[in-house]
Structures are given as structure tokens and as C-alpha cells.
CSV table of C-alpha atoms in Angstrom, one decimal:
chain,number,residue,atom,x,y,z
A,300,UNK,CA,18.1,4.4,10.3
A,301,UNK,CA,14.8,3.0,9.3
A,302,UNK,CA,13.0,4.9,6.7
A,303,UNK,CA,9.4,4.1,5.8
A,304,UNK,CA,9.0,5.5,2.4
A,305,UNK,CA,5.4,5.5,1.6
A,306,UNK,CA,3.3,6.8,-1.1
A,307,UNK,CA,4.2,7.0,-4.8
A,308,UNK,CA,1.4,8.6,-6.8
A,309,UNK,CA,1.7,7.9,-10.5
A,310,UNK,CA,-0.7,10.1,-12.4
A,311,UNK,CA,-0.7,8.8,-15.9
A,312,UNK,CA,-3.2,11.2,-17.5
A,313,UNK,CA,-4.1,10.2,-21.0
A,314,UNK,CA,-6.2,13.2,-22.0
A,315,UNK,CA,-9.1,12.6,-24.4
A,316,UNK,CA,-9.2,16.3,-25.3
A,317,UNK,CA,-9.4,19.7,-23.7
A,318,UNK,CA,-11.3,19.5,-20.5
A,319,UNK,CA,-12.1,15.8,-20.9
A,320,UNK,CA,-10.5,14.6,-17.7
A,321,UNK,CA,-13.2,15.1,-14.9
A,322,UNK,CA,-12.4,16.3,-11.4
A,323,UNK,CA,-15.1,14.4,-9.6
A,324,UNK,CA,-16.4,10.9,-9.5
A,325,UNK,CA,-19.7,12.1,-8.2
A,326,UNK,CA,-21.2,11.8,-11.7
A,327,UNK,CA,-22.0,8.1,-11.0
A,328,UNK,CA,-20.0,7.1,-14.0
A,329,UNK,CA,-17.8,4.6,-12.1
A,330,UNK,CA,-14.4,3.9,-10.7
A,331,UNK,CA,-12.2,0.9,-11.2
A,332,UNK,CA,-9.5,0.1,-8.5
A,333,UNK,CA,-7.0,-2.7,-8.6
A,334,UNK,CA,-5.2,-3.2,-5.2
A,335,UNK,CA,-1.9,-5.0,-5.3
A,336,UNK,CA,-0.8,-6.2,-1.9
A,337,UNK,CA,2.8,-7.1,-1.3
A,338,UNK,CA,2.9,-10.6,0.2
A,339,UNK,CA,6.7,-11.0,0.1
A,340,UNK,CA,8.7,-12.4,3.0
A,341,UNK,CA,10.0,-9.1,4.1
A,342,UNK,CA,6.5,-8.0,5.1
A,343,UNK,CA,7.1,-10.0,8.3
A,344,UNK,CA,9.6,-7.3,9.4
A,345,UNK,CA,8.5,-4.9,12.1
A,346,UNK,CA,7.9,-1.2,11.7
A,347,UNK,CA,6.5,1.5,14.1
A,348,UNK,CA,2.8,1.2,14.6
A,349,UNK,CA,0.2,3.8,15.7
A,350,UNK,CA,0.2,2.5,19.3
A,351,UNK,CA,3.8,3.5,20.1
A,352,UNK,CA,5.3,0.1,19.6
A,353,UNK,CA,6.0,-1.9,16.5
A,354,UNK,CA,4.2,-4.5,14.4
A,355,UNK,CA,5.0,-6.7,11.4
A,356,UNK,CA,4.5,-4.7,8.2
A,357,UNK,CA,1.8,-7.1,6.9
A,358,UNK,CA,-0.3,-6.5,10.1
A,359,UNK,CA,-0.1,-2.7,9.5
A,360,UNK,CA,-0.9,-3.2,5.8
A,361,UNK,CA,-3.9,-5.5,6.7
A,362,UNK,CA,-5.3,-2.7,8.8
A,363,UNK,CA,-4.7,-0.2,6.0
A,364,UNK,CA,-6.6,-2.3,3.5
A,365,UNK,CA,-9.5,-2.7,5.9
A,366,UNK,CA,-9.5,1.1,6.2
A,367,UNK,CA,-9.6,1.4,2.4
A,368,UNK,CA,-12.6,-0.9,2.3
A,369,UNK,CA,-14.4,1.2,4.8
A,370,UNK,CA,-13.7,4.4,2.8
A,371,UNK,CA,-14.9,2.8,-0.4
A,372,UNK,CA,-18.1,1.6,1.4
A,373,UNK,CA,-18.8,5.1,2.5
A,374,UNK,CA,-18.2,6.5,-1.0
A,375,UNK,CA,-20.4,4.0,-2.7
A,376,UNK,CA,-23.4,4.7,-0.4
A,377,UNK,CA,-23.0,8.5,-0.4
A,378,UNK,CA,-23.8,9.5,-3.9
A,379,UNK,CA,-25.3,12.9,-4.8
A,380,UNK,CA,-28.3,11.3,-6.5
A,381,UNK,CA,-29.0,8.9,-3.6
A,382,UNK,CA,-28.2,5.9,-5.8
A,383,UNK,CA,-25.1,3.7,-5.0
A,384,UNK,CA,-22.0,4.9,-6.8
A,385,UNK,CA,-20.5,2.3,-9.2
A,386,UNK,CA,-17.1,1.0,-8.1
A,387,UNK,CA,-15.2,-2.1,-9.4
A,388,UNK,CA,-12.5,-3.3,-7.0
A,389,UNK,CA,-10.1,-6.2,-7.2
A,390,UNK,CA,-7.4,-7.5,-4.8
A,391,UNK,CA,-4.1,-9.0,-6.1
A,392,UNK,CA,-1.1,-10.5,-4.4
A,393,UNK,CA,2.4,-11.4,-5.5
A,394,UNK,CA,2.7,-15.0,-6.9
A,395,UNK,CA,6.1,-16.3,-7.9
A,396,UNK,CA,7.2,-13.9,-10.7
A,397,UNK,CA,4.0,-11.9,-11.0
A,398,UNK,CA,0.5,-11.4,-9.5
A,399,UNK,CA,-2.6,-13.4,-8.8
A,400,UNK,CA,-6.1,-12.2,-8.3
A,401,UNK,CA,-7.3,-13.2,-4.8
A,402,UNK,CA,-10.6,-11.1,-5.1
A,403,UNK,CA,-11.8,-10.8,-8.7
A,404,UNK,CA,-12.0,-7.3,-10.0
A,405,UNK,CA,-15.6,-6.5,-10.4
A,406,UNK,CA,-18.5,-4.8,-8.5
A,407,UNK,CA,-17.2,-3.8,-5.0
A,408,UNK,CA,-17.5,-6.8,-2.6
A,409,UNK,CA,-16.3,-5.6,0.8
A,410,UNK,CA,-16.9,-8.9,2.5
A,411,UNK,CA,-14.6,-10.8,0.1
A,412,UNK,CA,-11.7,-8.4,0.6
A,413,UNK,CA,-12.2,-8.3,4.4
A,414,UNK,CA,-12.3,-12.1,4.6
A,415,UNK,CA,-9.0,-12.4,2.6
A,416,UNK,CA,-7.2,-9.7,4.6
A,417,UNK,CA,-8.3,-11.0,8.1
A,418,UNK,CA,-7.0,-14.5,7.1
A,419,UNK,CA,-3.6,-13.4,5.6
A,420,UNK,CA,-0.7,-14.1,8.0
A,421,UNK,CA,2.1,-15.7,6.1
A,422,UNK,CA,4.1,-13.4,3.8
A,423,UNK,CA,6.7,-15.2,1.7
A,424,UNK,CA,8.6,-14.9,-1.6
A,425,UNK,CA,10.1,-12.1,-3.6
A,426,UNK,CA,8.8,-8.8,-5.0
A,427,UNK,CA,7.9,-8.9,-8.7
A,428,UNK,CA,6.6,-5.3,-8.9
A,429,UNK,CA,7.1,-4.8,-12.6
A,430,UNK,CA,5.2,-7.9,-13.7
A,431,UNK,CA,2.6,-7.4,-11.1
A,432,UNK,CA,2.0,-3.8,-12.2
A,433,UNK,CA,1.4,-5.1,-15.7
A,434,UNK,CA,-1.1,-7.7,-14.6
A,435,UNK,CA,-3.1,-5.5,-12.4
A,436,UNK,CA,-3.1,-2.6,-14.8
A,437,UNK,CA,-4.4,-4.8,-17.6
A,438,UNK,CA,-7.2,-6.0,-15.4
A,439,UNK,CA,-8.2,-2.5,-14.5
A,440,UNK,CA,-8.0,-1.3,-18.1
A,441,UNK,CA,-10.4,-4.1,-19.0
A,442,UNK,CA,-13.0,-2.7,-16.5
A,443,UNK,CA,-15.9,-0.8,-18.1
A,444,UNK,CA,-15.5,1.9,-15.4
A,445,UNK,CA,-14.1,5.1,-16.9
A,446,UNK,CA,-12.0,6.2,-13.9
A,447,UNK,CA,-9.2,3.7,-13.6
A,448,UNK,CA,-6.6,3.3,-10.7
A,449,UNK,CA,-4.0,0.9,-9.5
A,450,UNK,CA,-3.0,1.0,-5.8
A,451,UNK,CA,0.2,-0.9,-4.9
A,452,UNK,CA,1.1,-1.6,-1.3
A,453,UNK,CA,4.7,-2.8,-1.1
A,454,UNK,CA,7.6,-2.8,1.4
A,455,UNK,CA,10.5,-2.6,-1.0
A,456,UNK,CA,12.2,-2.5,-4.4
A,457,UNK,CA,11.6,-4.9,-7.2
A,458,UNK,CA,13.5,-8.2,-6.7
A,459,UNK,CA,12.0,-10.5,-9.4
A,460,UNK,CA,11.5,-9.7,-13.1
A,461,UNK,CA,11.5,-6.3,-14.8
A,462,UNK,CA,11.5,-3.1,-12.8
A,463,UNK,CA,8.2,-1.2,-12.7
A,464,UNK,CA,10.0,1.8,-14.5
A,465,UNK,CA,10.4,-0.5,-17.5
A,466,UNK,CA,6.8,-1.6,-17.4
A,467,UNK,CA,5.2,1.8,-16.9
A,468,UNK,CA,5.7,2.9,-20.6
A,469,UNK,CA,3.9,-0.3,-21.7
A,470,UNK,CA,1.0,0.5,-19.3
A,471,UNK,CA,0.9,4.0,-20.7
A,472,UNK,CA,0.6,2.7,-24.2
A,473,UNK,CA,-2.1,0.2,-23.3
A,474,UNK,CA,-4.1,3.0,-21.7
A,475,UNK,CA,-3.5,5.3,-24.7
A,476,UNK,CA,-4.8,2.5,-27.1
A,477,UNK,CA,-8.0,2.3,-25.0
A,478,UNK,CA,-8.2,6.1,-24.9
A,479,UNK,CA,-8.7,6.1,-21.1
A,480,UNK,CA,-6.9,7.8,-18.2
A,481,UNK,CA,-5.0,5.5,-15.8
A,482,UNK,CA,-3.6,6.5,-12.4
A,483,UNK,CA,-1.1,4.3,-10.5
A,484,UNK,CA,-0.3,4.7,-6.8
A,485,UNK,CA,2.5,3.0,-5.0
A,486,UNK,CA,2.7,2.7,-1.2
A,487,UNK,CA,6.0,1.4,0.2
A,488,UNK,CA,7.3,0.5,3.6
A,489,UNK,CA,10.9,0.6,4.7
A,490,UNK,CA,12.5,1.8,1.4
A,491,UNK,CA,13.9,5.1,0.3
A,492,UNK,CA,11.8,7.3,-2.0
A,493,UNK,CA,14.7,7.4,-4.5
A,494,UNK,CA,14.0,3.7,-5.3
A,495,UNK,CA,11.1,5.1,-7.3
A,496,UNK,CA,13.0,7.7,-9.2
A,497,UNK,CA,12.5,5.8,-12.4
A,498,UNK,CA,8.7,6.0,-12.3
A,499,UNK,CA,8.9,9.5,-10.9
A,500,UNK,CA,10.7,10.6,-14.0
A,501,UNK,CA,7.7,9.3,-16.0
A,502,UNK,CA,5.2,11.4,-14.1
A,503,UNK,CA,5.0,9.8,-10.7
A,504,UNK,CA,4.6,11.8,-7.5
A,505,UNK,CA,6.5,10.4,-4.5
A,506,UNK,CA,5.6,10.9,-0.9
A,507,UNK,CA,6.9,9.3,2.3
A,508,UNK,CA,5.5,8.1,5.6
A,509,UNK,CA,7.5,7.5,8.8
A,510,UNK,CA,5.1,5.4,10.7
A,511,UNK,CA,1.6,3.8,10.6
A,512,UNK,CA,-0.1,7.0,11.5
A,513,UNK,CA,1.5,8.9,8.7
A,514,UNK,CA,0.9,6.0,6.3
A,515,UNK,CA,-2.8,6.1,7.1
A,516,UNK,CA,-2.8,9.8,6.5
A,517,UNK,CA,-1.2,9.5,3.1
A,518,UNK,CA,-3.6,6.7,2.2
A,519,UNK,CA,-6.5,8.9,3.2
A,520,UNK,CA,-5.2,11.7,1.0
A,521,UNK,CA,-4.8,9.4,-2.0
A,522,UNK,CA,-8.3,7.9,-1.7
A,523,UNK,CA,-10.1,11.2,-1.0
A,524,UNK,CA,-8.1,13.4,-3.4
A,525,UNK,CA,-7.0,11.1,-6.2
A,526,UNK,CA,-9.1,7.9,-6.4
A,527,UNK,CA,-12.5,8.8,-5.1
A,528,UNK,CA,-12.7,12.5,-5.8
A,529,UNK,CA,-10.5,12.2,-8.9
A,530,UNK,CA,-8.5,15.3,-8.4
A,531,UNK,CA,-5.3,14.8,-10.6
A,532,UNK,CA,-2.0,15.7,-9.0
A,533,UNK,CA,-0.5,19.1,-10.1
A,534,UNK,CA,2.6,18.8,-12.2
A,535,UNK,CA,5.5,21.3,-11.9
């Protein structure tokens, strides 16, 4: 049975003191978002799409990234004060045993991301999730924006290098040294949610999506309630 396991929300809250973690990014103090796009060979495999048929996972993921760009564009131009909100965004892909930056993390450039996504059509290679998480997290932590997020779109478990569960403590320590909160969100296709039990035990929230429509719904929730509105996940 095909299972599309979708969204892992890792809320790594490094609290700076009582009441120090804000609940809204509407204060115009900035958001940094690093998007890691899984370009491994298995992204060629088909999954159910929103039209009642099926499409390769990378095509569905392409559409998802374009939707993310649209939401960020709306967010940046809809500030309370009337001034554009400050958002740093970078796009990363897998490269051998790690990640490479295909759109440099910096002031949001929708055209650059859209251009890369619309021209991407050849997934290949393995899935170095752990090393890639470390690379993207470090880039986001280096951003001057106070709200920091990593969004990972992947279709499976780690196949190259260390597991993300082994890297997450290092990411936590780096965030703690910089005295800044960091939130990491995994989005997975065609893999059981239990694959992410390791990061879940370290504070991750895990959700699933059965098809493209549900994936888009989960993405919308993450963006509107975690990344852009900055509402931390409740812990039990």
C-alpha cells in the first residue's frame, strides 16, 4: 500500500527568556527560510495528484514550491505598517553527500526560485538528509533575521551519510550558541511517518498526507501557522 507520509514539523524552541518567543512575524523583524528540495532519483516515481490521476513526485513538489513562493509574496507585501515584510529565502538541493545552494539565501527573490523550479526535471542520486540538514540550518542560522526556519521536501529516508536524528542535536547546539530559536519542517512523500521517530523524540511533530491535495493543505498549515505567523506547535 502506498503511503505518502508528509509533514514533519520540528519545533526547536531555544527560549531566550520568559515570553521571549514571539507569536507573530507581523512586527517586521524578519523571517529566514531555507528550503531543501529532494532531487534524488526516487522523485521520478509517481504518486496521486490533485487531478485524480498520478504524477512524478518531483512535478508535484515543483507545484508545491511555486505555491510556497506565492504565499511568501503575499506575506511580504501585506504588512500591518504597509511596508514590505523582511524575509530571507534560500533554495537548496541534494548534491552527492550533502546539499548545494541553487538560490542563495538572502532577500526573497521569487523570480530566481520560480526559474529554478520550472526548469528542474531530472531527479537523480541519493538522499543525504542529515548532511543537508546541517548545511541548510547553518545557512539559516547565519541570516540576520530573528525568525529562522528550515523546510525540507523529501520523498524518503536518509540513504547517504548520517541520519538527520544524529544531526539534529548539533543543529540545536548551534542555535543555542547563537541564542536564537530555530524551527525545522520536514515534508516527505511515500515514506512511513515512523521513519522520523528519531527526530520526533527530539521535539518533532509528525503529520501525514495521502495525496497532493492533502500535501498542499499541510504545507498551507505550516506556512500560515508556523513559518509566517510564527505560532509554535503545542507540546504534550
